[in-house]
Amino acid sequence: ALLIPYLNQVVYEVACKLYRNFGNIHKEVFVKIKNYPLEENLRDLKKDHLNSTVKFKALVTRRHPVTCQLKKIYYLCRCGDRKGPIYQNENQAVQLGNCHNCKSKGPFTIDKEKVEYRNHQKLIVQEMPSKVPPGRVARQKIVICLGDNIDAVRPGDQVEVTGFFNHKFDY
């Protein structure tokens, strides 16, 4: 699943080579995984599934508003050297290191003119009622939607989610 952004870029470059005006019409292409062979129950997703691709069926119970999230960021050193682009991942802290020109360790300022954002939407999904054992409460998970998956579903919709399962610690 960490390969998906690179696949998106390669497919976009190929589309731009094959179709002259594609870059003028679209800025990105989104690769989707279809017919993933392993299906899990939402209740069974545990530590063994972390950092892997999973597929499960669920019911959307809540859809949060679309928000902005950093996608690509550049930093400026005091000497004027630009560091970047750095692709921001919400699970990783950015480690900048030293400036190549002046060997300074910072502080670095964000080049606000070059920063790129992406849309980001959070869904709350719940296991299907038919999968809940008698006398138990349905389990929920948070699904983060990016790209063309934003605003694709509404609360009450049954969905098949194929994506990267990871842990995000919430303070």
Coordinates of C-alpha atoms in Angstrom, one line a residue, residues 77-141:
C77 CA 17.3 27.5 5.4
R78 CA 18.7 30.9 6.6
C79 CA 21.2 30.7 3.8
G80 CA 18.4 30.5 1.2
D81 CA 18.8 26.9 0.3
R82 CA 15.5 25.0 -0.3
K83 CA 15.0 21.5 1.1
G84 CA 12.3 19.4 -0.6
P85 CA 10.0 18.4 -1.8
I86 CA 9.2 16.3 1.3
Y87 CA 6.0 14.2 1.0
Q88 CA 4.2 14.5 4.3
N89 CA 2.8 11.3 5.7
E90 CA 0.6 11.7 8.8
N91 CA 2.4 8.8 10.5
Q92 CA 5.9 10.1 10.2
A93 CA 7.7 13.1 11.7
V94 CA 9.8 15.0 9.2
Q95 CA 13.6 14.7 9.9
L96 CA 15.4 17.4 8.0
G97 CA 19.0 16.9 9.0
N98 CA 21.6 19.5 8.0
C99 CA 21.7 22.1 5.3
H100 CA 23.9 21.1 2.4
N101 CA 25.3 24.6 1.9
C102 CA 25.9 26.1 5.3
K103 CA 25.7 22.9 7.5
S104 CA 23.2 24.5 9.7
K105 CA 20.8 22.3 11.7
G106 CA 18.0 24.8 11.6
P107 CA 15.6 26.3 12.3
F108 CA 14.1 25.9 8.9
T109 CA 11.1 27.9 7.8
I110 CA 8.3 26.5 5.6
D111 CA 8.2 27.9 2.0
K112 CA 4.5 28.8 2.0
E113 CA 4.3 29.5 -1.7
K114 CA 5.4 25.9 -2.6
V115 CA 3.3 24.0 -0.1
E116 CA 0.7 21.6 -1.6
Y117 CA -2.4 20.3 0.2
R118 CA -4.7 17.4 -0.4
N119 CA -8.3 16.7 0.6
H120 CA -8.8 14.3 3.5
Q121 CA -12.0 12.8 4.9
K122 CA -12.6 10.6 7.8
L123 CA -15.4 8.0 7.9
I124 CA -16.6 5.9 10.8
V125 CA -17.5 2.4 9.7
Q126 CA -19.1 -0.4 11.7
E127 CA -19.1 -4.1 11.1
M128 CA -22.1 -5.5 9.2
P129 CA -25.0 -6.5 11.5
S130 CA -25.0 -10.0 10.1
K131 CA -21.4 -10.4 11.3
V132 CA -22.0 -9.3 14.9
P133 CA -22.2 -12.3 17.3
P134 CA -25.4 -12.4 19.4
G135 CA -25.2 -10.3 22.5
R136 CA -22.2 -8.3 21.3
V137 CA -21.9 -4.7 20.2
A138 CA -20.8 -3.9 16.7
R139 CA -17.2 -2.8 16.4
Q140 CA -16.1 0.4 14.6
K141 CA -13.0 1.6 12.7

